[in-house]
Coordinates of C-alpha atoms and ligand atoms in Angstrom, one line a residue:
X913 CA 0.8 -1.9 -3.6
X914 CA 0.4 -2.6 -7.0
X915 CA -3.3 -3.4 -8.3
X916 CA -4.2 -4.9 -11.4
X917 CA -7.4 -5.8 -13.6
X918 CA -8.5 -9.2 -14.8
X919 CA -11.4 -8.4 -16.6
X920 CA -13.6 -11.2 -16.5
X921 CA -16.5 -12.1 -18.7
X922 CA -19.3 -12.0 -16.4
X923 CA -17.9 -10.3 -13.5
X924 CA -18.2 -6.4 -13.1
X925 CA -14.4 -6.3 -12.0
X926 CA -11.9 -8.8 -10.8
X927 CA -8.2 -7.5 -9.7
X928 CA -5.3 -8.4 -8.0
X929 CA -3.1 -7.0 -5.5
X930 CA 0.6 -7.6 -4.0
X931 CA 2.3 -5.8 -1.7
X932 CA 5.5 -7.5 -1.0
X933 CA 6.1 -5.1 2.0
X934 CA 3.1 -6.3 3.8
X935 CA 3.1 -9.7 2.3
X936 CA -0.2 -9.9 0.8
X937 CA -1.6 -11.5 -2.5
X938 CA -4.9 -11.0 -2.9
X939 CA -7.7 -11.4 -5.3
X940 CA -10.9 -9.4 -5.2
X941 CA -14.1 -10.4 -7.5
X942 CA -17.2 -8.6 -7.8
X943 CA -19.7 -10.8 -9.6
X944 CA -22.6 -8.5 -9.2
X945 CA -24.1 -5.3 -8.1
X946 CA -27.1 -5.3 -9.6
X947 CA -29.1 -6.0 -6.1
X948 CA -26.8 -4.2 -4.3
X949 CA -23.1 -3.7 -2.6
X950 CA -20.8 -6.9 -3.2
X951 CA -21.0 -8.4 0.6
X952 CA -19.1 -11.7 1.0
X953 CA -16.4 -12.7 3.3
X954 CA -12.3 -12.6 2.8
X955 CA -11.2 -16.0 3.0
X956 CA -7.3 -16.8 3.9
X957 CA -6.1 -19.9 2.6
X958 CA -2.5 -21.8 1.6
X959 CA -3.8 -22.1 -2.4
X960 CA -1.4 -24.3 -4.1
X961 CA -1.0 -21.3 -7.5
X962 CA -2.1 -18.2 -8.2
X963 CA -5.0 -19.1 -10.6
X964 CA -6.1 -21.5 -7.9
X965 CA -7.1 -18.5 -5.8
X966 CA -8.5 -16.8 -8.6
X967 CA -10.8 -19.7 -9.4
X968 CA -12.0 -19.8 -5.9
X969 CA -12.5 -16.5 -5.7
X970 CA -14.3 -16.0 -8.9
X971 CA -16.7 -19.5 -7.9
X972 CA -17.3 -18.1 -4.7
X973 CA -18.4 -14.3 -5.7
X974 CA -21.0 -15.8 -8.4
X975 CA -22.0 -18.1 -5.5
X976 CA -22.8 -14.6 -3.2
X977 CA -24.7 -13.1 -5.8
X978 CA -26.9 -16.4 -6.0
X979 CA -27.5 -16.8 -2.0
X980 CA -28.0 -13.1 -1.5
X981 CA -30.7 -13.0 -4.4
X982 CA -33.0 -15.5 -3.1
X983 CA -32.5 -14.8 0.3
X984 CA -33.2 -10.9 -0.6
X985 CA -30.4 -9.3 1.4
X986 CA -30.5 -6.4 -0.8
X987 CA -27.0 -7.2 -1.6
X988 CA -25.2 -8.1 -4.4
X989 CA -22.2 -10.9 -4.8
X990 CA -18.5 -10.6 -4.3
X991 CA -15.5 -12.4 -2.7
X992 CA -12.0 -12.1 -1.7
X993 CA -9.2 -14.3 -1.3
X994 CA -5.7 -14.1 0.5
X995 CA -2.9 -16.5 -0.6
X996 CA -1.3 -17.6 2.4
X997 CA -1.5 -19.7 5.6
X998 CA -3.7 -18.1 8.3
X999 CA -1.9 -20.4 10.8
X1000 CA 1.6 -18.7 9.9
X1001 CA 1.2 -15.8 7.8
X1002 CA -1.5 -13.4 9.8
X1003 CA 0.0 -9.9 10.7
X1004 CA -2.1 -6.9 11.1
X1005 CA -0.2 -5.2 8.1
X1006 CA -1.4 -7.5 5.9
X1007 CA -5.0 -7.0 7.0
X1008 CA -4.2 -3.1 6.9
X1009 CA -2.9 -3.6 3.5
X1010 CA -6.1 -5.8 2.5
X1011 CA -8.1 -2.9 3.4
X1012 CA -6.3 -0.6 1.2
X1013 CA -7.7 -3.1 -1.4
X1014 CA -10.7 -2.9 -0.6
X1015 CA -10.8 0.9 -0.1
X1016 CA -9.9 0.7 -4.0
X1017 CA -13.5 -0.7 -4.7
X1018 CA -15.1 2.4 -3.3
X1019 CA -17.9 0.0 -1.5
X1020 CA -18.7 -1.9 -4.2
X1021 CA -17.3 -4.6 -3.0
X1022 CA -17.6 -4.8 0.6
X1023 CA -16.0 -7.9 2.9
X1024 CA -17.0 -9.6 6.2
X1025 CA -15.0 -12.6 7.9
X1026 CA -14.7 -16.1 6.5
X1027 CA -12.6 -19.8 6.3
X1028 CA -9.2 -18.6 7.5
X1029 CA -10.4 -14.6 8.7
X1030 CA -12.0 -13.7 12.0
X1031 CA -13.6 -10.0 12.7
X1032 CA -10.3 -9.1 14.8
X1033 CA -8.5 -9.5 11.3
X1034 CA -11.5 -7.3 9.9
X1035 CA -11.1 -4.5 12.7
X1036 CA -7.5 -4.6 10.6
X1037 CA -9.4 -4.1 7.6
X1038 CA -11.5 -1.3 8.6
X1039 CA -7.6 1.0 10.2
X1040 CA -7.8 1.6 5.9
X1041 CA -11.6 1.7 4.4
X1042 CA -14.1 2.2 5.6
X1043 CA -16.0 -0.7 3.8
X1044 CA -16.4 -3.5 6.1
X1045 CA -19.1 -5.3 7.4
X1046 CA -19.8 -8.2 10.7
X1047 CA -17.3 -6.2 12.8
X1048 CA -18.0 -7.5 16.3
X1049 CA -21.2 -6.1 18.4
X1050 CA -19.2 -3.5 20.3
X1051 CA -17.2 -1.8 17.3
X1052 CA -20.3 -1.3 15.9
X1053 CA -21.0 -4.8 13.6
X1054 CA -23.1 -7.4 13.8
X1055 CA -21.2 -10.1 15.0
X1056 CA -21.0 -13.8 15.1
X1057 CA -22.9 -14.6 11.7
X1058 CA -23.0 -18.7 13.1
X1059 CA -25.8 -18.5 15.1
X1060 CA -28.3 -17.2 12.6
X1061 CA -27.1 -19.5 10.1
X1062 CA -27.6 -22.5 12.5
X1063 CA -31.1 -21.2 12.7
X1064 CA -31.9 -20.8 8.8
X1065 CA -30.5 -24.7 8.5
X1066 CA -33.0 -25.4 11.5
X1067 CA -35.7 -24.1 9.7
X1068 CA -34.9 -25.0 6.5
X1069 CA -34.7 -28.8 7.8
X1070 CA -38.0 -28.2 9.3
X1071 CA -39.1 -27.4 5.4
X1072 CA -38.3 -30.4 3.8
X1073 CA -39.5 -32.5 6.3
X1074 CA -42.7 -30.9 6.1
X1075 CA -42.6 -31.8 2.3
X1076 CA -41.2 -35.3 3.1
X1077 CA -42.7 -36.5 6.2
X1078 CA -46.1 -33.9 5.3
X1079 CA -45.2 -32.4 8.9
X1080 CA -42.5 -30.0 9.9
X1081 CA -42.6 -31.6 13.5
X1082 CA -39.1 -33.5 14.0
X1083 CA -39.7 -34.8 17.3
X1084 CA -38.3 -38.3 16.9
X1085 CA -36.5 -37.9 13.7
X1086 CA -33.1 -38.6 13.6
X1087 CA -30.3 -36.2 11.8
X1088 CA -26.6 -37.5 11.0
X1089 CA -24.7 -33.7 11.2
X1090 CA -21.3 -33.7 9.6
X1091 CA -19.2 -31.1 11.8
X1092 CA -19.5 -29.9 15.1
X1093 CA -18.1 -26.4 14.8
X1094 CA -20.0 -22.6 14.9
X1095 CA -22.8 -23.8 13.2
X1096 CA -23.3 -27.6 13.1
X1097 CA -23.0 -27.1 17.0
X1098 CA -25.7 -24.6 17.5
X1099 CA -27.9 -26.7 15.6
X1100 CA -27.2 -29.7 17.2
X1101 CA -28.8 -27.8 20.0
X1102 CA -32.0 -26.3 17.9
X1103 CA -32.5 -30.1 16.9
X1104 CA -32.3 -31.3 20.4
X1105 CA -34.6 -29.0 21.6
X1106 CA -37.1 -29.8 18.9
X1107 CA -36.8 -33.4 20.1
X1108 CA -34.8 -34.9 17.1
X1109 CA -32.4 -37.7 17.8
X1110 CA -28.8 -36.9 16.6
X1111 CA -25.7 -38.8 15.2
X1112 CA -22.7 -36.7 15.0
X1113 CA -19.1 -36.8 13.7
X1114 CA -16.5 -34.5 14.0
X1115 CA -12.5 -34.4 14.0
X1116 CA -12.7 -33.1 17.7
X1117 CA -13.2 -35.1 20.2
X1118 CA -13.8 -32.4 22.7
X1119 CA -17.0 -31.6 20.7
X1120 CA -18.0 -35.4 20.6
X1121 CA -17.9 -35.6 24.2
X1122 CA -19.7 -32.4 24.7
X1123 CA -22.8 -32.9 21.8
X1124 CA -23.1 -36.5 23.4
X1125 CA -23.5 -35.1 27.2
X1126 CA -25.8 -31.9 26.0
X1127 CA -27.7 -34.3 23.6
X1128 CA -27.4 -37.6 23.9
X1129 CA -25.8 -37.5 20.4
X1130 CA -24.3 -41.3 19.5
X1131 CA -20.9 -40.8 18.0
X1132 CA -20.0 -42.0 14.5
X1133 CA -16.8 -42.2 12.4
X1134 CA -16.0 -39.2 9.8
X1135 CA -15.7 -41.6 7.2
X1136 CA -19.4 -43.3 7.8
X1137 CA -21.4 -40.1 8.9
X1138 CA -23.1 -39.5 5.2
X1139 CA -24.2 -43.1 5.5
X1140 CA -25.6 -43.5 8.4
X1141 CA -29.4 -44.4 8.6
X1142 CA -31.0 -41.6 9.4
X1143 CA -33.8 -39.2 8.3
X1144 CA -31.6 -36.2 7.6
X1145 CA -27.8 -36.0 6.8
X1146 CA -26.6 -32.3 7.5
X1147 CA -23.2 -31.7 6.2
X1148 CA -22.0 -28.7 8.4
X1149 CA -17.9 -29.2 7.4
X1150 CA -16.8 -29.5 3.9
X1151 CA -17.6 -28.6 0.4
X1152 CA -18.3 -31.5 -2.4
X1153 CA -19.2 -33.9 0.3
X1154 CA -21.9 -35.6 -2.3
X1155 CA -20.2 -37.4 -4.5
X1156 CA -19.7 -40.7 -6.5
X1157 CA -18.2 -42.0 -3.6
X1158 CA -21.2 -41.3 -1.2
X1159 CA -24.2 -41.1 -3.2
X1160 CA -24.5 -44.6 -3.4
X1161 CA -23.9 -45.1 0.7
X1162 CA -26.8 -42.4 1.5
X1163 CA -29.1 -43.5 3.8
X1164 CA -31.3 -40.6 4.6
X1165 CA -34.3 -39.1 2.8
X1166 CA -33.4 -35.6 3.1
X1167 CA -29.9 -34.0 2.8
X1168 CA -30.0 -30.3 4.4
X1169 CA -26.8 -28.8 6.0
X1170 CA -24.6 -25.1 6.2
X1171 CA -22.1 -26.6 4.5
X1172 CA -21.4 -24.2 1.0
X1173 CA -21.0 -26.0 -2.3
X1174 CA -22.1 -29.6 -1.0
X1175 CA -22.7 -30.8 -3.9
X1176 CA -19.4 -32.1 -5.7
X1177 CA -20.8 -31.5 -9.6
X1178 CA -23.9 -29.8 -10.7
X1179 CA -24.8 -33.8 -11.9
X1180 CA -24.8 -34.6 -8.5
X1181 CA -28.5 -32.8 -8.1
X1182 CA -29.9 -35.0 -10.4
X1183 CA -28.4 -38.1 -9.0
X1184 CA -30.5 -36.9 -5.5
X1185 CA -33.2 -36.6 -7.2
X1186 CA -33.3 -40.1 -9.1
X1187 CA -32.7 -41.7 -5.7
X1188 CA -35.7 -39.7 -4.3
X1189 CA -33.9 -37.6 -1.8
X1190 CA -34.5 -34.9 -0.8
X1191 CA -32.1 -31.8 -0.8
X1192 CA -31.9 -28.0 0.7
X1193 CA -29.6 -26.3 -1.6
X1194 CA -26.9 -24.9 -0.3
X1195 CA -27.0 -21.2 -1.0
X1196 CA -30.8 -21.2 -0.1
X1197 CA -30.8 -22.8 3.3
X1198 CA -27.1 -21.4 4.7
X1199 CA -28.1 -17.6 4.1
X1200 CA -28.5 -17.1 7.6
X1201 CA -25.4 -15.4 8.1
X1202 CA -25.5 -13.0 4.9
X1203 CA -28.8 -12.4 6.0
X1204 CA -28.0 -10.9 9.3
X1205 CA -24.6 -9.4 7.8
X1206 CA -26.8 -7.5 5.7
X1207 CA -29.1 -6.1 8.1
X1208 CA -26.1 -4.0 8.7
X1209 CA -26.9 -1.9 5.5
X1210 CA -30.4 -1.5 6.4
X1211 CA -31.4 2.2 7.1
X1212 CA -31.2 2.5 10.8
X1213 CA -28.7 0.8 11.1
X1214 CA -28.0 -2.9 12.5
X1215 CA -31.3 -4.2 14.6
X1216 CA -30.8 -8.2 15.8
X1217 CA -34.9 -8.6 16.0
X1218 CA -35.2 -7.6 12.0
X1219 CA -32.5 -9.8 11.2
X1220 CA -33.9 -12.8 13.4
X1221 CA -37.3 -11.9 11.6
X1222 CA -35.4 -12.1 8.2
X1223 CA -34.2 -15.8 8.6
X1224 CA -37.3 -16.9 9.8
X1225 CA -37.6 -16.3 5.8
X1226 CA -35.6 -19.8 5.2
X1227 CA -38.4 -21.9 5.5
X1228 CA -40.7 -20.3 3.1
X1229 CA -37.7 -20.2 0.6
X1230 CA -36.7 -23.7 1.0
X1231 CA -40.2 -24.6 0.6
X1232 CA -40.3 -22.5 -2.8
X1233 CA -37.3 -24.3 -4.3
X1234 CA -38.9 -27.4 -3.4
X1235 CA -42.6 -26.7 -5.0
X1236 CA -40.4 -25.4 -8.3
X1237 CA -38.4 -28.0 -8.9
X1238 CA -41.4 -30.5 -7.9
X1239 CA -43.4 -28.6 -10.6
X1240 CA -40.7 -28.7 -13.4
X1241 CA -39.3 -32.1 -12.7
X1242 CA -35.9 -30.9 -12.2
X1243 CA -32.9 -31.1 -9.1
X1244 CA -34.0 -28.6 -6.6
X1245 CA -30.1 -27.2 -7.0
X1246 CA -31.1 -26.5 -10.6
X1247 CA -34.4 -24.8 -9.1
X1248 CA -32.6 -22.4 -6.9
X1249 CA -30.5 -21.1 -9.2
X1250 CA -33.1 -20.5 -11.9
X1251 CA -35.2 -18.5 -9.0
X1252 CA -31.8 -17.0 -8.0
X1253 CA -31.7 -15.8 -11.8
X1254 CA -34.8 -14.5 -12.2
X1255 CA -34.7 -12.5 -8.6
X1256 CA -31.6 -10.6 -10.5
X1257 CA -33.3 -10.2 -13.7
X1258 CA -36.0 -8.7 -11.9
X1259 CA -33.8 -6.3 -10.0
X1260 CA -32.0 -5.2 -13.5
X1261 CA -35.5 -3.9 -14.7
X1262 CA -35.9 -2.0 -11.9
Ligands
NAD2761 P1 -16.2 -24.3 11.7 O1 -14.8 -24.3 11.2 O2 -16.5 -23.6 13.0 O3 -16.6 -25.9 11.9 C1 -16.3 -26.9 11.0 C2 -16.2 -28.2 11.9 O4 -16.1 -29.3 11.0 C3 -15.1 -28.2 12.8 O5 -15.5 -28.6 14.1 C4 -14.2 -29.3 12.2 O6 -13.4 -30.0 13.2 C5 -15.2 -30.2 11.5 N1 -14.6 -31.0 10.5 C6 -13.6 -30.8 9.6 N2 -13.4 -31.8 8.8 C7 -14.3 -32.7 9.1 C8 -14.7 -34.0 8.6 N3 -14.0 -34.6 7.6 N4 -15.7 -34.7 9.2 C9 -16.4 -34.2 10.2 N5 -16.1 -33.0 10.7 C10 -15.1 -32.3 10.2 O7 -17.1 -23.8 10.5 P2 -18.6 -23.3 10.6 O8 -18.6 -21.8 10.7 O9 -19.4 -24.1 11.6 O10 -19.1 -23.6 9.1 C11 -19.4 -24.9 8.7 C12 -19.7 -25.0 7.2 O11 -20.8 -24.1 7.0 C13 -18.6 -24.5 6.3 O12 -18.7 -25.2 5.1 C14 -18.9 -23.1 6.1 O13 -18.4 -22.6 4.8 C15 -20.4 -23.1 6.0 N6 -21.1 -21.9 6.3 C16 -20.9 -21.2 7.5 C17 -21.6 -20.1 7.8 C18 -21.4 -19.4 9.1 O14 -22.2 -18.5 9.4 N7 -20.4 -19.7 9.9 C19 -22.4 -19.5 6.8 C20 -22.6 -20.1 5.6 C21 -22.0 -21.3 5.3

């Protein structure tokens, strides 16, 4: 395997491997360890160039370092990336190969499953380092991270409605979610329970059927979920889902979702906020998952109650970034990231 260094303004190391024998290409990027080991997940996807998967890779390590800050995992921010189809290209000697990789890091950067991995692909990983996190339950991990970030979004809805509405109570309010998979699914279900009326759209119509016999969820198109009338639109799919196209067809007062990167352009926060709506950002209200990946590095070892206990931490975080950006008259996106900056600043005068 031949490894090489990008060095990377801003980053504390960025390289790139390929193993032709194996068949990987792969980037690794540690943003920051100033908080802690760089914990983020691998993601496998068919990137159209090499610098493509660089970009990515270097946009979503930053984006770690921010999420794991203000949801104080005690961890730091890195990412991976694997050039290829996971559809086609998946072996375990490529995962094997990977973990070489990551064995080069020496735990600095440390990964856990994401788009295009799954935690049989890290049980690859971990044949060659042992630096690998959200393994499943039995090997020792701590699983599924979907259902703890379904909760965080829960909560985090419950937040701004509380700062909308002046109660967190969403009995009779009505959420639009955008994506039916791990997460939006197991939320549809929190939401249900809490007595909220849902609108859902999703590729799958196996998960139509299902949300609308569990919950009496009324089926919309994919193309018209972000403007249906609602109270809350949760985008639980894709990335860059508010947009010049869609900002103008909102009809909600609150947009709050799992979704990373939902906005399309920083600009995009400001827009919200002209039109007086409401929105979670991202990295604060989707943390869940790192949250509970995290507790994994806690000493003791892995315990599910702590890391339930941690979420529960959502609310008051989402209700932070709403009082801040309230109180400086600025996008709430732009108010996480300045309390994201100053959590790392504090942890560098430590
Ligand atoms: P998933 O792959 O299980 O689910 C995504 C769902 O969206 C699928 O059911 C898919 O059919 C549907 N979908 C795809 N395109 C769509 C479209 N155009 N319109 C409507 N539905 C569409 O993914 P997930 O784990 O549920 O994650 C959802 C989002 O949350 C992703 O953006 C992910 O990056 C983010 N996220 C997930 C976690 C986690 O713990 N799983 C943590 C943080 C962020």
């Amino acid at each position: 395997m031949k490894i090489v260094e990008i060095p990377t303004a801003g980053y504390e190391r960025v390289a790139e491997a390929v193993d032709p024998a194996a068949g990987l290409h792969a980037f690794i990027a540690v943003h920051s360890t100033v908080l802690g080991p760089a914990v983020g997940g691998i993601r496998m996807w068919p990137y159209a160039s090499r610098e493509a998967a660089l970009t990515d890779a270097l946009r979503l390590a930053e984006g770690m370092t921010w999420k794991s800050a203000v949801a104080e995992t005690g961890l730091g921010g890195g990412k991976a990336v694997i050039i290829g189809d996971s559809k086609t290209k998946k072996t375990p000697e490529l995962f094997v190969a990977m973990g070489r990789f990551v064995q080069d890091f020496q735990g600095r950067y440390v990964p856990a499953e994401d788009v295009g991995t799954t935690t049989g692909d890290l049980e690859n990983v971990a044949k060659s380092t042992k630096w690998v996190s959200g393994l499943p339950r039995d090997k020792g991990g701590s699983g599924n991270p979907s259902p703890f970030t379904a909760r965080g979004v829960f909560l985090g809805i419950q937040a701004c409605a509380a700062d909308v509405f002046g109660t967190q109570d969403l009995q009779g309010r009505t959420v639009a979610i955008q994506g039916l998979g791990s997460v939006g699914f197991a939320l549809a279900r929190h939401l249900h329970e809490a007595g909220a009326k849902l609108i859902v759209a999703d590729l799958d119509a196996a998960r139509l059927a299902e949300a609308a016999a569990e919950f009496g969820a009324v089926v919309e198109d994919v193309k018209r979920i972000h403007a249906a009338a609602c109270d809350v639109f949760a985008p639980c799919a894709l990335g860059a889902v508010i947009n010049d196209q869609t900002l103008p067809e909102l009809r909600c007062r609150i947009v709050a979702g799992a979704a990373n990167n939902q906005l399309h352009e920083l600009r995009h926060g400001e827009a919200l906020r002209q039109r007086k709506i409401v929105y979670a950002p991202d990295f604060v209200i989707n943390a869940g998952g790192i949250i509970n990946v995290g507790q994994e590095f806690a000493p003791g070892g892995y315990q599910e109650a702590v890391a339930t206990k941690k979420v529960a931490n959502i609310f008051r975080a989402v209700k932070e970034t709403l009082a801040l950006a309230k109180a400086l008259e600025i996008p709430t996106s732009e108010a996480a990231l300045r309390l994201a900056k100053s959590k790392l600043a504090a942890g560098l005068v430590k």
